[in-house]
Amino acid sequence: MKTKGFIRLASCYMLLTLAVLFVSWIGSIYDWQGVQNLLSPEGLRWALRSLADNYLHSPVLLPALILFFGAGLWADSGLGQSLWRVCSGKHSLFRKERRGLWMALVVGGIYAAACGVLAWGPWGIVRNVIGTLEDSPLAKGIWCVISLGMSLMAIVYACVADYYRSDKDIVRGMSCLFVRRPTFFVTLFFVTLFFSALDYTHLLACVGVPDGVFRAAYLVCSLLPLIESPERK
């Protein structure tokens, strides 16, 4: 059932892309204002040139790739589950788990404080040339900063709780979400294909849909595959 759910979602965007192709062809026949035909030679050349680039520049692809490392460690090490158990109050933790959780929180707090000092301290190492965070190295690398912090907390927890005993365990944890949710990247490809086709054909502009609505819908639809049930071996 879970696999079928994935097929339906990915196929849905593929069918929508085919619909865009057809409607753009109809629009070119009836000379709709501003509509570009994807089935024309120009449309084919655009698709061949931009298909890979559009996918690589998806608004969530790079953040997902980076955050999957840290979030995968949280899931594989048990840190996320332990936090949930403590917050829900439904289950108690073993002594090593409690010790590991407190150590992880301490490390996370120190890491957050260090990032704060770098961001707003007197040195300005990670700020831009005028001393602000807008378009700064820290802003551009924020996903790496978050993922590294999550990774450090998870590794400390797993080592103290005696769940990780070698670097092999850490590497396995970093790949955890790539194993559990490989279909996310496949579905994201079809989402990108659909919205790229919409953008090229100008169909939404023809019917008066604002660009801000288009970008918001693109972002939301790119995140939808994350809520699918994870793959299980």
mmCIF file of C-alpha atoms in Angstrom:
data_model
loop_
_atom_site.group_PDB
_atom_site.id
_atom_site.type_symbol
_atom_site.label_atom_id
_atom_site.label_comp_id
_atom_site.label_asym_id
_atom_site.label_seq_id
_atom_site.Cartn_x
_atom_site.Cartn_y
_atom_site.Cartn_z
ATOM 1 C CA MET A 1 0.000 0.000 0.000
ATOM 2 C CA LYS A 2 2.831 2.395 0.784
ATOM 3 C CA THR A 3 4.509 1.706 -2.537
ATOM 4 C CA LYS A 4 1.220 2.207 -4.306
ATOM 5 C CA GLY A 5 0.799 5.513 -2.535
ATOM 6 C CA PHE A 6 4.172 6.629 -3.837
ATOM 7 C CA ILE A 7 3.295 5.539 -7.389
ATOM 8 C CA ARG A 8 0.062 7.483 -7.285
ATOM 9 C CA LEU A 9 1.793 10.651 -6.119
ATOM 10 C CA ALA A 10 4.631 10.524 -8.629
ATOM 11 C CA SER A 11 2.307 9.482 -11.445
ATOM 12 C CA CYS A 12 -0.044 12.326 -10.565
ATOM 13 C CA TYR A 13 2.627 14.911 -11.280
ATOM 14 C CA MET A 14 3.644 13.105 -14.441
ATOM 15 C CA LEU A 15 0.054 13.170 -15.698
ATOM 16 C CA LEU A 16 -0.201 16.852 -14.772
ATOM 17 C CA THR A 17 2.945 17.515 -16.806
ATOM 18 C CA LEU A 18 1.398 15.749 -19.792
ATOM 19 C CA ALA A 19 -1.705 17.889 -19.309
ATOM 20 C CA VAL A 20 0.467 21.022 -19.390
ATOM 21 C CA LEU A 21 2.010 19.806 -22.647
ATOM 22 C CA PHE A 22 -1.409 19.315 -24.187
ATOM 23 C CA VAL A 23 -2.874 22.605 -22.941
ATOM 24 C CA SER A 24 0.166 24.564 -24.128
ATOM 25 C CA TRP A 25 -0.304 23.007 -27.573
ATOM 26 C CA ILE A 26 -3.981 24.039 -27.547
ATOM 27 C CA GLY A 27 -2.966 27.529 -26.430
ATOM 28 C CA SER A 28 -0.544 27.881 -29.333
ATOM 29 C CA ILE A 29 -3.260 26.859 -31.772
ATOM 30 C CA TYR A 30 -5.719 29.444 -30.445
ATOM 31 C CA ASP A 31 -2.983 32.031 -29.915
ATOM 32 C CA TRP A 32 -3.457 32.524 -26.180
ATOM 33 C CA GLN A 33 -1.526 35.550 -25.036
ATOM 34 C CA GLY A 34 1.966 34.745 -23.811
ATOM 35 C CA VAL A 35 1.553 30.934 -23.885
ATOM 36 C CA GLN A 36 4.539 28.971 -25.168
ATOM 37 C CA ASN A 37 4.093 25.562 -26.742
ATOM 38 C CA LEU A 38 6.151 22.844 -25.091
ATOM 39 C CA LEU A 39 5.579 20.546 -28.060
ATOM 40 C CA SER A 40 7.316 22.954 -30.409
ATOM 41 C CA PRO A 41 10.981 22.639 -31.437
ATOM 42 C CA GLU A 42 11.799 25.528 -29.083
ATOM 43 C CA GLY A 43 10.044 23.730 -26.232
ATOM 44 C CA LEU A 44 11.981 20.545 -26.916
ATOM 45 C CA ARG A 45 15.285 22.397 -26.942
ATOM 46 C CA TRP A 46 14.359 24.113 -23.660
ATOM 47 C CA ALA A 47 13.522 20.765 -22.052
ATOM 48 C CA LEU A 48 16.815 19.179 -23.121
ATOM 49 C CA ARG A 49 18.842 22.130 -21.853
ATOM 50 C CA SER A 50 17.094 22.758 -18.536
ATOM 51 C CA LEU A 51 15.646 19.486 -17.244
ATOM 52 C CA ALA A 52 18.647 18.499 -15.109
ATOM 53 C CA ASP A 53 19.380 22.061 -13.982
ATOM 54 C CA ASN A 54 15.789 22.635 -12.873
ATOM 55 C CA TYR A 55 15.923 19.524 -10.715
ATOM 56 C CA LEU A 56 19.273 20.435 -9.173
ATOM 57 C CA HIS A 57 17.965 23.944 -8.396
ATOM 58 C CA SER A 58 14.763 22.704 -6.772
ATOM 59 C CA PRO A 59 14.020 24.782 -3.636
ATOM 60 C CA VAL A 60 14.236 21.739 -1.332
ATOM 61 C CA LEU A 61 16.719 19.359 -2.980
ATOM 62 C CA LEU A 62 19.936 20.761 -1.500
ATOM 63 C CA PRO A 63 18.489 21.399 1.998
ATOM 64 C CA ALA A 64 17.017 17.879 2.004
ATOM 65 C CA LEU A 65 20.317 16.288 0.999
ATOM 66 C CA ILE A 66 22.172 18.112 3.782
ATOM 67 C CA LEU A 67 19.518 17.721 6.491
ATOM 68 C CA PHE A 68 19.076 14.018 5.753
ATOM 69 C CA PHE A 69 22.506 13.403 7.308
ATOM 70 C CA GLY A 70 21.688 14.981 10.666
ATOM 71 C CA ALA A 71 18.054 13.885 10.742
ATOM 72 C CA GLY A 72 19.100 10.366 9.786
ATOM 73 C CA LEU A 73 21.411 10.226 12.789
ATOM 74 C CA TRP A 74 18.575 11.424 15.025
ATOM 75 C CA ALA A 75 16.347 8.639 13.721
ATOM 76 C CA ASP A 76 18.952 5.863 13.723
ATOM 77 C CA SER A 77 20.566 6.683 17.073
ATOM 78 C CA GLY A 78 17.235 6.856 18.893
ATOM 79 C CA LEU A 79 17.743 10.464 20.043
ATOM 80 C CA GLY A 80 14.534 11.643 18.399
ATOM 81 C CA GLN A 81 12.563 8.789 19.914
ATOM 82 C CA SER A 82 14.010 9.425 23.376
ATOM 83 C CA LEU A 83 13.092 13.106 23.204
ATOM 84 C CA TRP A 84 9.563 12.152 22.201
ATOM 85 C CA ARG A 85 9.291 9.681 25.066
ATOM 86 C CA VAL A 86 10.445 12.295 27.570
ATOM 87 C CA CYS A 87 8.133 15.000 26.210
ATOM 88 C CA SER A 88 5.116 12.681 26.049
ATOM 89 C CA GLY A 89 5.806 11.158 29.461
ATOM 90 C CA LYS A 90 4.590 7.765 28.284
ATOM 91 C CA HIS A 91 7.814 5.823 28.697
ATOM 92 C CA SER A 92 10.828 6.170 30.952
ATOM 93 C CA LEU A 93 14.405 5.977 29.754
ATOM 94 C CA PHE A 94 17.164 3.658 30.856
ATOM 95 C CA ARG A 95 20.052 5.152 32.820
ATOM 96 C CA LYS A 96 22.422 5.266 29.841
ATOM 97 C CA GLU A 97 19.702 6.788 27.686
ATOM 98 C CA ARG A 98 19.021 9.522 30.238
ATOM 99 C CA ARG A 99 22.721 10.253 30.540
ATOM 100 C CA GLY A 100 23.094 10.303 26.774
ATOM 101 C CA LEU A 101 20.088 12.600 26.377
ATOM 102 C CA TRP A 102 21.400 15.114 28.887
ATOM 103 C CA MET A 103 24.852 15.039 27.298
ATOM 104 C CA ALA A 104 23.318 15.549 23.863
ATOM 105 C CA LEU A 105 21.293 18.535 25.109
ATOM 106 C CA VAL A 106 24.398 20.048 26.701
ATOM 107 C CA VAL A 107 26.374 19.617 23.481
ATOM 108 C CA GLY A 108 23.492 21.076 21.494
ATOM 109 C CA GLY A 109 23.313 24.074 23.804
ATOM 110 C CA ILE A 110 27.065 24.685 23.555
ATOM 111 C CA TYR A 111 26.917 24.369 19.778
ATOM 112 C CA ALA A 112 23.972 26.802 19.539
ATOM 113 C CA ALA A 113 25.791 29.269 21.802
ATOM 114 C CA ALA A 114 28.936 29.027 19.678
ATOM 115 C CA CYS A 115 26.897 29.686 16.528
ATOM 116 C CA GLY A 116 25.282 32.662 18.239
ATOM 117 C CA VAL A 117 28.648 34.103 19.212
ATOM 118 C CA LEU A 118 29.930 33.682 15.657
ATOM 119 C CA ALA A 119 26.789 35.291 14.251
ATOM 120 C CA TRP A 120 26.437 38.244 16.631
ATOM 121 C CA GLY A 121 29.791 38.411 18.386
ATOM 122 C CA PRO A 122 32.453 41.057 17.829
ATOM 123 C CA TRP A 123 34.509 39.088 15.289
ATOM 124 C CA GLY A 124 32.038 38.947 12.377
ATOM 125 C CA ILE A 125 33.670 35.847 10.926
ATOM 126 C CA VAL A 126 30.478 34.494 9.332
ATOM 127 C CA ARG A 127 28.788 37.836 8.555
ATOM 128 C CA ASN A 128 28.899 39.638 5.228
ATOM 129 C CA VAL A 129 31.195 42.525 4.367
ATOM 130 C CA ILE A 130 28.857 45.122 5.904
ATOM 131 C CA GLY A 131 28.463 43.156 9.137
ATOM 132 C CA THR A 132 24.939 41.757 8.696
ATOM 133 C CA LEU A 133 23.655 38.203 8.289
ATOM 134 C CA GLU A 134 21.745 38.852 5.069
ATOM 135 C CA ASP A 135 23.430 36.950 2.207
ATOM 136 C CA SER A 136 26.258 36.078 4.601
ATOM 137 C CA PRO A 137 28.339 32.870 4.666
ATOM 138 C CA LEU A 138 26.297 31.757 7.682
ATOM 139 C CA ALA A 139 23.005 32.336 5.876
ATOM 140 C CA LYS A 140 24.201 30.460 2.806
ATOM 141 C CA GLY A 141 25.476 27.545 4.876
ATOM 142 C CA ILE A 142 22.642 27.440 7.416
ATOM 143 C CA TRP A 143 21.513 23.953 6.377
ATOM 144 C CA CYS A 144 25.028 22.612 6.943
ATOM 145 C CA VAL A 145 25.155 24.337 10.338
ATOM 146 C CA ILE A 146 21.825 22.812 11.397
ATOM 147 C CA SER A 147 22.718 19.351 10.120
ATOM 148 C CA LEU A 148 26.100 19.431 11.866
ATOM 149 C CA GLY A 149 24.480 20.404 15.154
ATOM 150 C CA MET A 150 21.941 17.594 14.874
ATOM 151 C CA SER A 151 24.723 15.146 13.988
ATOM 152 C CA LEU A 152 26.852 16.093 16.988
ATOM 153 C CA MET A 153 23.916 15.696 19.375
ATOM 154 C CA ALA A 154 22.949 12.309 17.934
ATOM 155 C CA ILE A 155 26.516 10.974 17.966
ATOM 156 C CA VAL A 156 27.047 12.043 21.587
ATOM 157 C CA TYR A 157 23.744 10.460 22.615
ATOM 158 C CA ALA A 158 24.431 7.193 20.796
ATOM 159 C CA CYS A 159 27.983 6.893 22.109
ATOM 160 C CA VAL A 160 27.015 7.607 25.729
ATOM 161 C CA ALA A 161 24.019 5.272 25.486
ATOM 162 C CA ASP A 162 26.348 2.641 24.009
ATOM 163 C CA TYR A 163 24.411 2.367 20.735
ATOM 164 C CA TYR A 164 27.305 3.470 18.499
ATOM 165 C CA ARG A 165 30.649 1.798 18.904
ATOM 166 C CA SER A 166 32.479 2.597 15.662
ATOM 167 C CA ASP A 167 32.543 4.954 12.724
ATOM 168 C CA LYS A 168 30.622 2.318 10.759
ATOM 169 C CA ASP A 169 27.598 2.920 12.992
ATOM 170 C CA ILE A 170 27.821 6.670 12.391
ATOM 171 C CA VAL A 171 27.977 6.267 8.614
ATOM 172 C CA ARG A 172 24.995 3.909 8.747
ATOM 173 C CA GLY A 173 23.070 6.477 10.746
ATOM 174 C CA MET A 174 23.851 9.249 8.283
ATOM 175 C CA SER A 175 22.435 7.119 5.459
ATOM 176 C CA CYS A 176 19.349 6.128 7.450
ATOM 177 C CA LEU A 177 16.852 8.495 5.819
ATOM 178 C CA PHE A 178 18.248 7.851 2.351
ATOM 179 C CA VAL A 179 17.361 4.195 2.906
ATOM 180 C CA ARG A 180 13.962 4.852 4.478
ATOM 181 C CA ARG A 181 12.812 7.597 2.102
ATOM 182 C CA PRO A 182 14.472 7.058 -1.284
ATOM 183 C CA THR A 183 11.192 7.760 -3.059
ATOM 184 C CA PHE A 184 11.291 11.392 -1.918
ATOM 185 C CA PHE A 185 13.939 12.261 -4.490
ATOM 186 C CA VAL A 186 12.100 10.408 -7.257
ATOM 187 C CA THR A 187 8.805 12.160 -6.516
ATOM 188 C CA LEU A 188 10.608 15.502 -6.236
ATOM 189 C CA PHE A 189 11.874 15.027 -9.791
ATOM 190 C CA PHE A 190 8.318 14.795 -11.123
ATOM 191 C CA VAL A 191 7.241 17.777 -9.014
ATOM 192 C CA THR A 192 10.087 19.815 -10.507
ATOM 193 C CA LEU A 193 9.204 18.620 -13.998
ATOM 194 C CA PHE A 194 5.585 19.744 -13.615
ATOM 195 C CA PHE A 195 6.316 23.190 -12.195
ATOM 196 C CA SER A 196 9.142 23.810 -14.670
ATOM 197 C CA ALA A 197 6.725 23.049 -17.509
ATOM 198 C CA LEU A 198 4.165 25.402 -15.995
ATOM 199 C CA ASP A 199 6.742 28.147 -15.695
ATOM 200 C CA TYR A 200 7.957 27.767 -19.280
ATOM 201 C CA THR A 201 4.506 27.702 -20.864
ATOM 202 C CA HIS A 202 3.259 30.768 -18.897
ATOM 203 C CA LEU A 203 -0.145 29.124 -18.523
ATOM 204 C CA LEU A 204 -0.628 30.447 -14.990
ATOM 205 C CA ALA A 205 0.285 33.982 -16.024
ATOM 206 C CA CYS A 206 -2.216 33.674 -18.856
ATOM 207 C CA VAL A 207 -5.039 33.057 -16.374
ATOM 208 C CA GLY A 208 -3.801 35.696 -13.934
ATOM 209 C CA VAL A 209 -2.157 33.588 -11.196
ATOM 210 C CA PRO A 210 0.463 35.711 -9.350
ATOM 211 C CA ASP A 211 4.076 34.590 -9.336
ATOM 212 C CA GLY A 212 4.089 34.492 -5.539
ATOM 213 C CA VAL A 213 1.267 31.942 -5.527
ATOM 214 C CA PHE A 214 3.175 29.835 -8.055
ATOM 215 C CA ARG A 215 6.340 29.821 -5.935
ATOM 216 C CA ALA A 216 4.441 29.028 -2.739
ATOM 217 C CA ALA A 217 2.635 26.120 -4.423
ATOM 218 C CA TYR A 218 5.946 24.850 -5.803
ATOM 219 C CA LEU A 219 7.497 24.857 -2.331
ATOM 220 C CA VAL A 220 4.525 23.118 -0.697
ATOM 221 C CA CYS A 221 4.323 20.433 -3.385
ATOM 222 C CA SER A 222 8.079 19.842 -3.112
ATOM 223 C CA LEU A 223 7.677 19.136 0.606
ATOM 224 C CA LEU A 224 4.676 16.828 0.224
ATOM 225 C CA PRO A 225 6.768 13.691 -0.509
ATOM 226 C CA LEU A 226 8.307 14.009 2.958
ATOM 227 C CA ILE A 227 5.013 13.075 4.618
ATOM 228 C CA GLU A 228 4.790 9.763 2.794
ATOM 229 C CA SER A 229 5.297 6.642 4.858
ATOM 230 C CA PRO A 230 8.967 5.601 5.013
ATOM 231 C CA GLU A 231 10.207 2.542 3.195
ATOM 232 C CA ARG A 232 10.639 -0.577 5.297
ATOM 233 C CA LYS A 233 12.856 -3.525 4.487
#
